Coordinates of C-alpha atoms and ligand atoms in Angstrom, one line a residue:
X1 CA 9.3 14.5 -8.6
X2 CA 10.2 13.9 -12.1
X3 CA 7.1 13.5 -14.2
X4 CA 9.5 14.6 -17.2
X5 CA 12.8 14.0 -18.4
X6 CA 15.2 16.3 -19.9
X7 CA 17.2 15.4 -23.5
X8 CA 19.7 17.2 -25.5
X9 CA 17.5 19.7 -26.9
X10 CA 13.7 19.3 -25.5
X11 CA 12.0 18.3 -22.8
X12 CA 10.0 15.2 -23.1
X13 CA 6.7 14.4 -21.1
X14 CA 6.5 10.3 -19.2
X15 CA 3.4 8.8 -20.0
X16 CA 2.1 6.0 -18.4
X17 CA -1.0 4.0 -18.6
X18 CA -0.8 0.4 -15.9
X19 CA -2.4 -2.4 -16.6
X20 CA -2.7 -4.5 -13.4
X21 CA -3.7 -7.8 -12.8
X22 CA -5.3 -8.8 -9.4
X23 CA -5.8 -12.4 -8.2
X24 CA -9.1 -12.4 -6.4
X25 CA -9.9 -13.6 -2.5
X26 CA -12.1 -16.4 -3.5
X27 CA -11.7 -20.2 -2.6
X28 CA -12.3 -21.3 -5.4
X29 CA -11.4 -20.5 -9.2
X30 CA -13.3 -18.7 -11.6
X31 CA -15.3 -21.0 -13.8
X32 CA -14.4 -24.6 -11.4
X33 CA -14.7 -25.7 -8.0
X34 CA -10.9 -26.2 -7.5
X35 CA -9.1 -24.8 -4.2
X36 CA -7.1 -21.4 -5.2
X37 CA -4.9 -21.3 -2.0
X38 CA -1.0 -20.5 -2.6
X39 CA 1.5 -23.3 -2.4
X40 CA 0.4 -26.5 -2.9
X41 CA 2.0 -29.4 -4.3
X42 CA 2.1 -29.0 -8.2
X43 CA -0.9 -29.9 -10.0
X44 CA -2.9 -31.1 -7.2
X45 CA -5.7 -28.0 -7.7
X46 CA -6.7 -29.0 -10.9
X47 CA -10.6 -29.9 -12.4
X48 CA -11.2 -31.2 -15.0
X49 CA -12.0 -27.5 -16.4
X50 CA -8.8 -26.4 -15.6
X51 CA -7.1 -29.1 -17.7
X52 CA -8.8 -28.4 -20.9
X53 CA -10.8 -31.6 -21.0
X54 CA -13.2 -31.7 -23.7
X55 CA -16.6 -31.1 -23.1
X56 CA -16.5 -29.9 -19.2
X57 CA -18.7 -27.1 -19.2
X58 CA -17.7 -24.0 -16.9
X59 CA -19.5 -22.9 -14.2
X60 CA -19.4 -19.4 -13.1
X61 CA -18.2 -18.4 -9.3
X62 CA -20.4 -16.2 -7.3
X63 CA -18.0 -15.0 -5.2
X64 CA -15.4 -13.9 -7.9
X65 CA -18.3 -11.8 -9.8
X66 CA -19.1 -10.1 -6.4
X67 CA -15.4 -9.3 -5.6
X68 CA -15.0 -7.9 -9.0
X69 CA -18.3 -5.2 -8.3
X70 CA -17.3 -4.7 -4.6
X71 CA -13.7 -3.8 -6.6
X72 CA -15.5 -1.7 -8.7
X73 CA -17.7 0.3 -6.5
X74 CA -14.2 1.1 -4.3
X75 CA -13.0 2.3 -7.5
X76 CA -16.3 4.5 -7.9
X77 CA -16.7 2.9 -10.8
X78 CA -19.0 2.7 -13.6
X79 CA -20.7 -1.1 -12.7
X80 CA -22.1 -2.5 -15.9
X81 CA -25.6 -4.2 -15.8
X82 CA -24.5 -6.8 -18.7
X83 CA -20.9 -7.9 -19.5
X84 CA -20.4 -10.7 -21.4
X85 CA -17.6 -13.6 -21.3
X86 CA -14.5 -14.0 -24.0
X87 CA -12.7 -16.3 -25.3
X88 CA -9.2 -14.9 -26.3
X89 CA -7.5 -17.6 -28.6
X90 CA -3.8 -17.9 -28.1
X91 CA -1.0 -21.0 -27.7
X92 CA 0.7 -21.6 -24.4
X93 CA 1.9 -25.0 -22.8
X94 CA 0.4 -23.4 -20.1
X95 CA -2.8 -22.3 -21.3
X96 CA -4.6 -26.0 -22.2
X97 CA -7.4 -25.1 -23.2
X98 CA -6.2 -22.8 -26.3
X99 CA -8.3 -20.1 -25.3
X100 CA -8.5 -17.8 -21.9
X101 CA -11.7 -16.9 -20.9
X102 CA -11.7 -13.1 -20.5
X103 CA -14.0 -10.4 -21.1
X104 CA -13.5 -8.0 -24.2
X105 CA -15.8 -5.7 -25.3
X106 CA -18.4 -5.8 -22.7
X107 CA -16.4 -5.7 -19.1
X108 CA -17.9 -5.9 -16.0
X109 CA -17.1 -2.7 -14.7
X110 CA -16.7 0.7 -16.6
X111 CA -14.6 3.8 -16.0
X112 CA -13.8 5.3 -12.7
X113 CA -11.3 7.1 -10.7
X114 CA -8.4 6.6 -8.0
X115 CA -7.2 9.4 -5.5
X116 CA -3.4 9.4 -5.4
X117 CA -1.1 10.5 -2.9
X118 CA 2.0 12.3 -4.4
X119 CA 5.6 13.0 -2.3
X120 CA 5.2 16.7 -2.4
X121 CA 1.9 17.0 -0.8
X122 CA -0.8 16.9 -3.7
X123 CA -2.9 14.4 -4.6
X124 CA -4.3 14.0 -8.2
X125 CA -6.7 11.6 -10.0
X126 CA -6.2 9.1 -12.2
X127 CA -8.8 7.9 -14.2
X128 CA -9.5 4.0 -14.8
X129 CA -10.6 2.8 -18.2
X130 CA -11.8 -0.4 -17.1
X131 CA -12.0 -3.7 -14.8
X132 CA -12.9 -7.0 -16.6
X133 CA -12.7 -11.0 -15.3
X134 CA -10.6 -13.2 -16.8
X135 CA -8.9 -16.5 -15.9
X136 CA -5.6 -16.8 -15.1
X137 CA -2.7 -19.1 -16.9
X138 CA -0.6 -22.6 -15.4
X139 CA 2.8 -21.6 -14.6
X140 CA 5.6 -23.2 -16.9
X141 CA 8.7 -23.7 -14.6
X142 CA 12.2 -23.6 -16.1
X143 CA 15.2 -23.6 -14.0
X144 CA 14.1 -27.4 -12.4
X145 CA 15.6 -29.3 -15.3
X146 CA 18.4 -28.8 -17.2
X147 CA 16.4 -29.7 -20.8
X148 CA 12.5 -30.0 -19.8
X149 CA 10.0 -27.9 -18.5
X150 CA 7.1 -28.2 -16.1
X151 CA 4.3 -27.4 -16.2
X152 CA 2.0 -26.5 -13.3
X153 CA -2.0 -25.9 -13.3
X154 CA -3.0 -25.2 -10.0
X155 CA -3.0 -21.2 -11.1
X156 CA -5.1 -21.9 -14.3
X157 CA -8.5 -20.7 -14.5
X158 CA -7.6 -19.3 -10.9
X159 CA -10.2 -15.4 -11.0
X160 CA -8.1 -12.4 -12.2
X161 CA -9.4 -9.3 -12.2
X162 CA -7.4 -6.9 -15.4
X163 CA -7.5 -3.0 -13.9
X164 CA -6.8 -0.8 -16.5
X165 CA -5.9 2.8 -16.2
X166 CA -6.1 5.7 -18.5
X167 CA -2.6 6.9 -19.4
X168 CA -2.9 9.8 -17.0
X169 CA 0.4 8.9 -14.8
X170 CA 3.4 10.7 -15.3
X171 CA 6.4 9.0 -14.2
X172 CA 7.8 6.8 -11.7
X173 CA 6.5 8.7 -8.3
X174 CA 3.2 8.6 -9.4
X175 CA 3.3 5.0 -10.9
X176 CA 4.2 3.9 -7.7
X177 CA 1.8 6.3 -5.8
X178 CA -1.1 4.7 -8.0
X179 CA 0.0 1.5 -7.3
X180 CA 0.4 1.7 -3.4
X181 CA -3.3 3.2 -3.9
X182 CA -4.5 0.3 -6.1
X183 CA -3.0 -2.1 -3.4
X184 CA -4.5 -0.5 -0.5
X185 CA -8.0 -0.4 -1.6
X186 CA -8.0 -3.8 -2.8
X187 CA -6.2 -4.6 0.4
X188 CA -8.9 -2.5 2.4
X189 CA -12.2 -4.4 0.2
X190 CA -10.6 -8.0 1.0
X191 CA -10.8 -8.4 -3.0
X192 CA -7.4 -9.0 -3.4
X193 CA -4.3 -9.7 -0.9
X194 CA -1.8 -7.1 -2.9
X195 CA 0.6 -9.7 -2.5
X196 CA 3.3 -9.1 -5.4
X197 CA 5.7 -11.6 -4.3
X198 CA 3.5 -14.6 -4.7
X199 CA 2.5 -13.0 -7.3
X200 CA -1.5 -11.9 -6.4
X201 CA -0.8 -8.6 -7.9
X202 CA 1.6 -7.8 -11.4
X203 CA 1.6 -5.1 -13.4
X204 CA 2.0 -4.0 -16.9
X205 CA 3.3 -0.6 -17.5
X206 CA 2.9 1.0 -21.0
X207 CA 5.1 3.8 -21.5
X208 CA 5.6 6.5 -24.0
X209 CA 7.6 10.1 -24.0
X210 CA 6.2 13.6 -26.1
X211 CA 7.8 16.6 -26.0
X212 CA 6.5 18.8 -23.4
X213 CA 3.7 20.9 -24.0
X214 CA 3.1 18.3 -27.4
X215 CA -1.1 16.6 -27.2
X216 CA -0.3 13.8 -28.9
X217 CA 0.8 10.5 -27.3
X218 CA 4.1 8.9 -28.5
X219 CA 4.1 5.0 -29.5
X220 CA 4.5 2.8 -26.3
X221 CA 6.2 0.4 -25.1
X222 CA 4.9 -2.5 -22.9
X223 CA 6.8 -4.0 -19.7
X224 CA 5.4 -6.9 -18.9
X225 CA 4.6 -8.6 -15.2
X226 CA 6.2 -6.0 -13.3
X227 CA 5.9 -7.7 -9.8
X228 CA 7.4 -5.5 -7.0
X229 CA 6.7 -1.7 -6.1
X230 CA 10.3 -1.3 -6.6
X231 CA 10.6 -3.0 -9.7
X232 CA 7.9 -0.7 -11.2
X233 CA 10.3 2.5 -10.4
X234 CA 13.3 0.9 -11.9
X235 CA 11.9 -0.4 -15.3
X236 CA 10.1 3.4 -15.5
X237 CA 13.4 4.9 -14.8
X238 CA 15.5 2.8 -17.1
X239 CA 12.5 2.8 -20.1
X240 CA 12.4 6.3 -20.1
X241 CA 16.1 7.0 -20.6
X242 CA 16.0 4.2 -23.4
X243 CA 13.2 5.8 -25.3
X244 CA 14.7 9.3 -25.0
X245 CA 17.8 7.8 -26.7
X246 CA 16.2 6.0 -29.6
X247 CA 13.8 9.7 -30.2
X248 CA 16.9 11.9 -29.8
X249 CA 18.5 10.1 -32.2
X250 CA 16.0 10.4 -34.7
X251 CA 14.4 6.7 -34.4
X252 CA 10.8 5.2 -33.5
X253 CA 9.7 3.4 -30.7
X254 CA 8.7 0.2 -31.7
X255 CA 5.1 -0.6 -30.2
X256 CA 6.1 -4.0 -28.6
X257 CA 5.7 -6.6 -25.3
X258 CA 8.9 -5.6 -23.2
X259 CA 10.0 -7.6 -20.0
X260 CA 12.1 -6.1 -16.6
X261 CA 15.3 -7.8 -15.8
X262 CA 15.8 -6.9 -12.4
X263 CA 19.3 -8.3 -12.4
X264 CA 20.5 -7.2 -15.3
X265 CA 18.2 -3.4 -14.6
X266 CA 17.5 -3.3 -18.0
X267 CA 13.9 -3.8 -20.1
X268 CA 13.8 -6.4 -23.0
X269 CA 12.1 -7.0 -26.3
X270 CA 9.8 -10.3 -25.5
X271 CA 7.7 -10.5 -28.7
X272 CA 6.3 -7.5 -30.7
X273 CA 2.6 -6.4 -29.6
X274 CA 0.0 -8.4 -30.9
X275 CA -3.3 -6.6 -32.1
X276 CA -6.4 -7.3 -30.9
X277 CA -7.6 -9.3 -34.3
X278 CA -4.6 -11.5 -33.3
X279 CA -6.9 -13.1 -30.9
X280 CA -9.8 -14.1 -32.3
X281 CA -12.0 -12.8 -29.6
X282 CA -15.2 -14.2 -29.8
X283 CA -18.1 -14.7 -27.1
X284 CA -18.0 -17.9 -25.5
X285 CA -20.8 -20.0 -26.4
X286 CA -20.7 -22.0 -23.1
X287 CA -21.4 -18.9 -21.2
X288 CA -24.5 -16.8 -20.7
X289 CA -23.9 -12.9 -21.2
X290 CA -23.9 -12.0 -17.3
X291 CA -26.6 -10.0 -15.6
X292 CA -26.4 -7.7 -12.8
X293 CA -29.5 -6.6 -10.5
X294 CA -29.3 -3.1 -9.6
X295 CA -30.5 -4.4 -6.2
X296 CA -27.7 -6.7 -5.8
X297 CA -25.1 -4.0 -6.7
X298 CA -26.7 -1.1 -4.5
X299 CA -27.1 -4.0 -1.4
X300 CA -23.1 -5.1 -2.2
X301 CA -22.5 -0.6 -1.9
X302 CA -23.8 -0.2 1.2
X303 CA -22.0 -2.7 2.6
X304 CA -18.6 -1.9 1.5
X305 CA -16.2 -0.9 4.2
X306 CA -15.0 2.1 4.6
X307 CA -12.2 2.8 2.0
X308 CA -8.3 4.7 2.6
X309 CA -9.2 7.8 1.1
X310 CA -12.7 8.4 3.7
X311 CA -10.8 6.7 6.2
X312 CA -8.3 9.5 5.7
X313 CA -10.3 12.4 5.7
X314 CA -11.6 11.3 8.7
X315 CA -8.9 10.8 10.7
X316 CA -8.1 14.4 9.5
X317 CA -11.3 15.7 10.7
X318 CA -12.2 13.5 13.8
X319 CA -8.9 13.8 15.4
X320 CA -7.0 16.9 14.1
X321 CA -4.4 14.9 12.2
X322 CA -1.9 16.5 9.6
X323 CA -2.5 15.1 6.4
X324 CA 0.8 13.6 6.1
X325 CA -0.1 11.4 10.0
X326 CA -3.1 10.3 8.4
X327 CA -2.0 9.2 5.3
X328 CA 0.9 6.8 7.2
X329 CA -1.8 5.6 9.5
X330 CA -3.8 4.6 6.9
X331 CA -1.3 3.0 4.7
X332 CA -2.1 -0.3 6.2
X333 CA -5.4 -1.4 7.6
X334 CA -4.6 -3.0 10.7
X335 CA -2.1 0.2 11.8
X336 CA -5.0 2.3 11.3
X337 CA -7.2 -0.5 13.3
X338 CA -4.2 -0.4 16.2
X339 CA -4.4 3.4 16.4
X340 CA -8.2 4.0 16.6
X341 CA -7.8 1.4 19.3
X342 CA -5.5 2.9 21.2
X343 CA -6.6 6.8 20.6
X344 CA -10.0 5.9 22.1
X345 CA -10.6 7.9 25.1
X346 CA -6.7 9.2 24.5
X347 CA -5.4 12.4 23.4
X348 CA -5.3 11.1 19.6
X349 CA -2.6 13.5 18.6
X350 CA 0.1 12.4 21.5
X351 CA -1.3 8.8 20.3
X352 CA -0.6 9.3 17.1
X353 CA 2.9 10.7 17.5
X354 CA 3.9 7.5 19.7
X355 CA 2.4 5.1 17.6
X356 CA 4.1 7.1 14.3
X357 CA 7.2 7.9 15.9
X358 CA 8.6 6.0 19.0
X359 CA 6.2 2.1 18.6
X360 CA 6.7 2.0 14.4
X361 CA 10.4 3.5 14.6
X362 CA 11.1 0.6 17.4
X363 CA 9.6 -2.3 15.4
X364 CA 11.1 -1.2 11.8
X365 CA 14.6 -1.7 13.6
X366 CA 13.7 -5.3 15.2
X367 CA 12.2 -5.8 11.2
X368 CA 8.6 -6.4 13.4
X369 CA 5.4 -6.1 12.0
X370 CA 2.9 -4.2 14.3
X371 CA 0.6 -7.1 14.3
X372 CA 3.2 -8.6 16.6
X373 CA 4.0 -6.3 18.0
X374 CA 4.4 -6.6 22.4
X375 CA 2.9 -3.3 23.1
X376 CA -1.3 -4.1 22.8
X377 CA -3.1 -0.9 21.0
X378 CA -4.7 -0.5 24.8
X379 CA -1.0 -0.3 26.4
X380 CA -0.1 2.4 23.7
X381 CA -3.2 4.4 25.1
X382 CA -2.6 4.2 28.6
X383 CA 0.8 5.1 28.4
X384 CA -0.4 8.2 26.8
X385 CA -3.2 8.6 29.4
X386 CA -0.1 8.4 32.1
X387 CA 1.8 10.9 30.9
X388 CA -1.4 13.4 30.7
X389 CA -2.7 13.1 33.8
X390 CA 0.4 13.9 35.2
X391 CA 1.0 10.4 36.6
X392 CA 4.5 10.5 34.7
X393 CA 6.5 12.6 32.7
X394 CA 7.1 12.7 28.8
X395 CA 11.0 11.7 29.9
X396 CA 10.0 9.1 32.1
X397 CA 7.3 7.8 29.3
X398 CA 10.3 6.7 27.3
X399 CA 11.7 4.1 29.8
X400 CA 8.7 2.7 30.5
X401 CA 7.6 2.6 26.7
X402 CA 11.6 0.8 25.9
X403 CA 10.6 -1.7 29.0
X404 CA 6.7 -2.2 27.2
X405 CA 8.9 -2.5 24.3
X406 CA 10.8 -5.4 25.7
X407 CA 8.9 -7.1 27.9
X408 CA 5.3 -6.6 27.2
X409 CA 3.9 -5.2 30.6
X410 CA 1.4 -3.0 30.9
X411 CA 2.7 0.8 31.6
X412 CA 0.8 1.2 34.7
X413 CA 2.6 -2.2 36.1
X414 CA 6.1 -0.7 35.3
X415 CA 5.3 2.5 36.7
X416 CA 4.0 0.7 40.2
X417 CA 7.2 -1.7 40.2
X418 CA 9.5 0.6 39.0
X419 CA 8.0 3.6 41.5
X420 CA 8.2 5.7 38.9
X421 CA 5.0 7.9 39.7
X422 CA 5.5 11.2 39.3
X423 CA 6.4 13.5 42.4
X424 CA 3.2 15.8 42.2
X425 CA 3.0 16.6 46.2
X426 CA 3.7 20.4 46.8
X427 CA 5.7 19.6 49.7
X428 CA 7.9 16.7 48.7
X429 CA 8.8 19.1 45.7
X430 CA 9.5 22.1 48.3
X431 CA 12.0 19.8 50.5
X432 CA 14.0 19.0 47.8
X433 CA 14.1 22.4 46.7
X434 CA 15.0 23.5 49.7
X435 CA 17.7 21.0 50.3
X436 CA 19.6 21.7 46.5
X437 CA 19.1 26.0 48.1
X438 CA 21.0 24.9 50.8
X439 CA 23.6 22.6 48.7
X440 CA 24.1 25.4 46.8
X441 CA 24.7 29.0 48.6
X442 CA 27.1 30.1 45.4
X443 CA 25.3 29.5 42.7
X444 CA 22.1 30.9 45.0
X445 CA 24.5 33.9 45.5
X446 CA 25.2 34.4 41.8
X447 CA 21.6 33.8 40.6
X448 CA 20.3 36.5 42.9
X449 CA 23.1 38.7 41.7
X450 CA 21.9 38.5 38.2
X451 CA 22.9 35.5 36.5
X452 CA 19.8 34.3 35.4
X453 CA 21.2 31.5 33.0
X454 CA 21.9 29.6 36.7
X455 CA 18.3 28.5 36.7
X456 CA 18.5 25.7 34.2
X457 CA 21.2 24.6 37.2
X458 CA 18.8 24.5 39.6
X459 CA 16.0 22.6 37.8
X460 CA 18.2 19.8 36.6
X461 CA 19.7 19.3 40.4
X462 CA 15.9 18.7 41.5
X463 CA 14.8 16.6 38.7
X464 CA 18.0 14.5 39.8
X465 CA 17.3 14.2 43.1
X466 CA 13.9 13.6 42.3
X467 CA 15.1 10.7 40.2
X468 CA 13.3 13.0 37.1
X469 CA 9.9 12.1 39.2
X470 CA 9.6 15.6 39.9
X471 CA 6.6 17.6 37.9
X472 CA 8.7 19.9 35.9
X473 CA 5.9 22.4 35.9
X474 CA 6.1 22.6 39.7
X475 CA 9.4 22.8 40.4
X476 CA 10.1 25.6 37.7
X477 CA 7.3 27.5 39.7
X478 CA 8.3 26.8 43.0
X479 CA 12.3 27.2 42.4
X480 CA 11.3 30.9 40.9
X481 CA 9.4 31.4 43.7
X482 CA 12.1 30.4 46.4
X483 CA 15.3 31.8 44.5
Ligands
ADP1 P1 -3.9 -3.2 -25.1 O1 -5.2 -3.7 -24.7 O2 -3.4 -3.5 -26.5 O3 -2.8 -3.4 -24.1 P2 -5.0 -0.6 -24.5 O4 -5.4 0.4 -25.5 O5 -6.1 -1.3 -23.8 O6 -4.0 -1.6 -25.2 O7 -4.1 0.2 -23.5 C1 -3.4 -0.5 -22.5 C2 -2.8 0.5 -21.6 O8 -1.9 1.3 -22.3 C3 -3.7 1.4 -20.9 O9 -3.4 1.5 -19.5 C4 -3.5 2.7 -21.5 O10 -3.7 3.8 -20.6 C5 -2.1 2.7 -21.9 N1 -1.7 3.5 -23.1 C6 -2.3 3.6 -24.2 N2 -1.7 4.4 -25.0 C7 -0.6 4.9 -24.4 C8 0.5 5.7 -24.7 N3 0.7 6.3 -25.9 N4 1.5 5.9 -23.8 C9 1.4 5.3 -22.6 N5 0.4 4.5 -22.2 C10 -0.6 4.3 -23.1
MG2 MG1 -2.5 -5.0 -22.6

């Protein structure tokens, strides 16, 4: 858990602050009524807003401004009763319109919190500065001629929401911890997919070093679009060591826009870092300042599901979980769906071993996501209501789960075809008992003479005969009592 890293002579302090940038679940974009969904032909999700044309006048979207406060109260945020809309002026071939419509100085939602989950156990808090709206950009695409570019627009004006943190993270583990947490509850809220392959979800990491025990911040440096969970820990890693070498030797980090080259494993100078003045931010005078009714907000609270960290506790409290079960079972939504599910009625703490242990272990080696999974949530809980009501034993439990596994039947049909039931009759147990006594009048003979280690012998002669149908409970009490 390295939140610092060791140089020559000190010891300098990672500090992070992550900017993050969340495409919203609407259908439509932010200020136009054009489709947002992923992977359509180029340029075929384009108003005439989106283009830049002059004079179209943007129209705000309902559903983006509610995802944003819905995102907001999951981050118990600060939600602010008047934010007001941005233009940030800047040239892009992608950008048509010359300006992105963001928010500056008056967001939408104000500062809040985010439990994280660290490695060893704890779990700290890292405070959020802010969440504003903004439009997103056109893509430009490179690498599809050798000496033009493309341009696509079905992204632009497509609702982002900018999540900024304070610079409370300290190194890569708890980067990545916040993110995972970030995804989840956006994930959990339906705001936004997570998606950091498409692209859904990027993030900036600003990053500076001070020597431990030092209060002031160092000069940062920005790594831009960071778009994997993976990635994130890499650029960290490699920033860190690059910054410690420039400091040791007596330089400056330059405050500048970086980018992550995950081939080459290696950040890059992109541009130095504009100032805010750079931008001309002024409010947009086709826009209204926005107004939020405190009715509104409190009617969109009590209707926001229930979030990771509650659904956590819970799990903790409800059904005895560790903290460590929990958090895995609430990682994604639909495992933690799949095992309430399946604990209902259930021992939950045998369900939750299976599910953890033997269902997830089998998938991850096929590369099978649970959601198609074969085994139903209801088959995981009957196989665990077999196995405590004595209908089968733990062992045979794992030859019907590998044949659920495989084929899909339901536990109690495998158990029936197979005749697998579990030999619970006092006297079937006795005769075979009796018959492995009489197989065996040497081993009988030495175990009465003192050799008490013989008795594992006996009870693995029954469970063989028995075909290991044989209660194990029963036959250890009835071999004691017959030897
Ligand atoms: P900008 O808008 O220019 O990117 P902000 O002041 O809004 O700058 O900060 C952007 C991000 O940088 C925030 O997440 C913040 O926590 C982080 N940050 C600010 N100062 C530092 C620093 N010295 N080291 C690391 N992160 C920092
Ligand atoms: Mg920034």
């Amino acid at each position: 858990m390295s939140t610092v890293i060791q140089g020559e002579d000190a010891v300098w302090e990672i500090v992070i602050g992550m900017e993050v940038h969340a495409q919203v679940t609407a259908e439509s974009k932010l200020f136009s009524g054009a489709s947002t969904s992923f992977g359509a032909e180029p340029n075929s999700q384009v108003s005439f807003i989106d283009a830049g044309m002059p004079g179209m006048l943007p129209t705000l979207n309902r559903t983006a401004v509610t995802q944003a406060v819905r995102t907001g109260l999951g981050l118990n945020a600060a939600v602010n009763e008047v934010s007001v809309f941005a233009r940030k002026n800047y040239f892009y071939p992608d950008l048509p319109t010359g300006y992105q419509i963001s928010q500056y100085e008056h967001p939408i939602i104000g500062e809040g919190a985010i439990e994280i989950d660290l490695p060893d156990g704890k779990v700290k808090t890292i405070g959020i500065t802010r969440l504003h709206l903004e439009q997103d950009a056109g893509k430009s695409i490179h690498d599809m001629h050798p000496t033009k570019s493309y341009i696509d627009l079905n992204r632009a004006g497509c609702a982002l929401m900018e999540i900024v943190s304070e610079p409370d993270i300290r190194g890569a583990d708890e980067a990545t911890a916040y993110l995972s947490k970030l995804r989840m509850i956006l994930q959990y809220l339906g705001t936004c997919n997570g998606n950091m392959e498409e692209g859904s979800m990027r993030a900036d990491v600003n990053l500076s070093l001070r020597k431990l025990g030092e209060e002031k911040f160092g000069t940062r440096a920005e790594i831009k679009n960071v778009n994997s969970i993976k990635a994130v820990q890499q650029a960290i890693e490699y920033e860190a060591v690059r910054q410690l070498e420039i400091l040791e030797s007596g330089g400056e980090v330059v405050q500048e826009t970086r980018l992550w080259d995950p081939v080459k494993m290696e950040t890059r100078s992109m541009r130095s870092k504009e100032d805010a003045h750079d931008y001309r931010y002024f409010p947009d005078p086709d826009l209204l300042p926005l107004e939020l009714e405190s009715e509104w907000v409190n009617s969109l609270k009590e209707t926001l599901p229930e979030l990771p960290d509650q659904k956590k506790h819970r799990f903790m409290e409800e059904y005895g979980l560790s903290l460590y079960d929990s958090s895995v079972l609430i990682a994604e939504r639909s495992r933690a769906d799949y095992y309430e599910k399946a604990a209902d009625g259930q021992d939950p703490k045998l369900v939750a071993n299976w599910l953890l242990n033997e269902l997830l272990g089998a998938l991850n080696k096929e590369n099978i996501p649970l959601d198609d999974s074969k085994v139903s949530a209801e088959q995981l809980g009957e196989l665990v209501g077999l196995i405590n009501d004595n209908t089968i034993s733990g062992k045979i439990a794992k030859d019907v789960f590998a044949d659920m596994v495989a084929t899909g039947k339901s536990p109690s049909a495998i158990v029936e075809e197979k005749g697998l039931k579990q030999v619970t009759d006092t006297g079937a147990i006795e005769s075979i008992i009796d018959e492995v006594i009489a197989e065996n009048p040497d081993n009988v003979a030495a175990y009465r003479g003192g050799k008490d280690k013989l008795f594992g012998f006996f009870v693995g002669q029954v469970m063989k005969k028995s075909q290991g149908k044989a209660n194990p409970a029963m036959v250890n009490q009835i071999l004691k009592k017959k030897l």
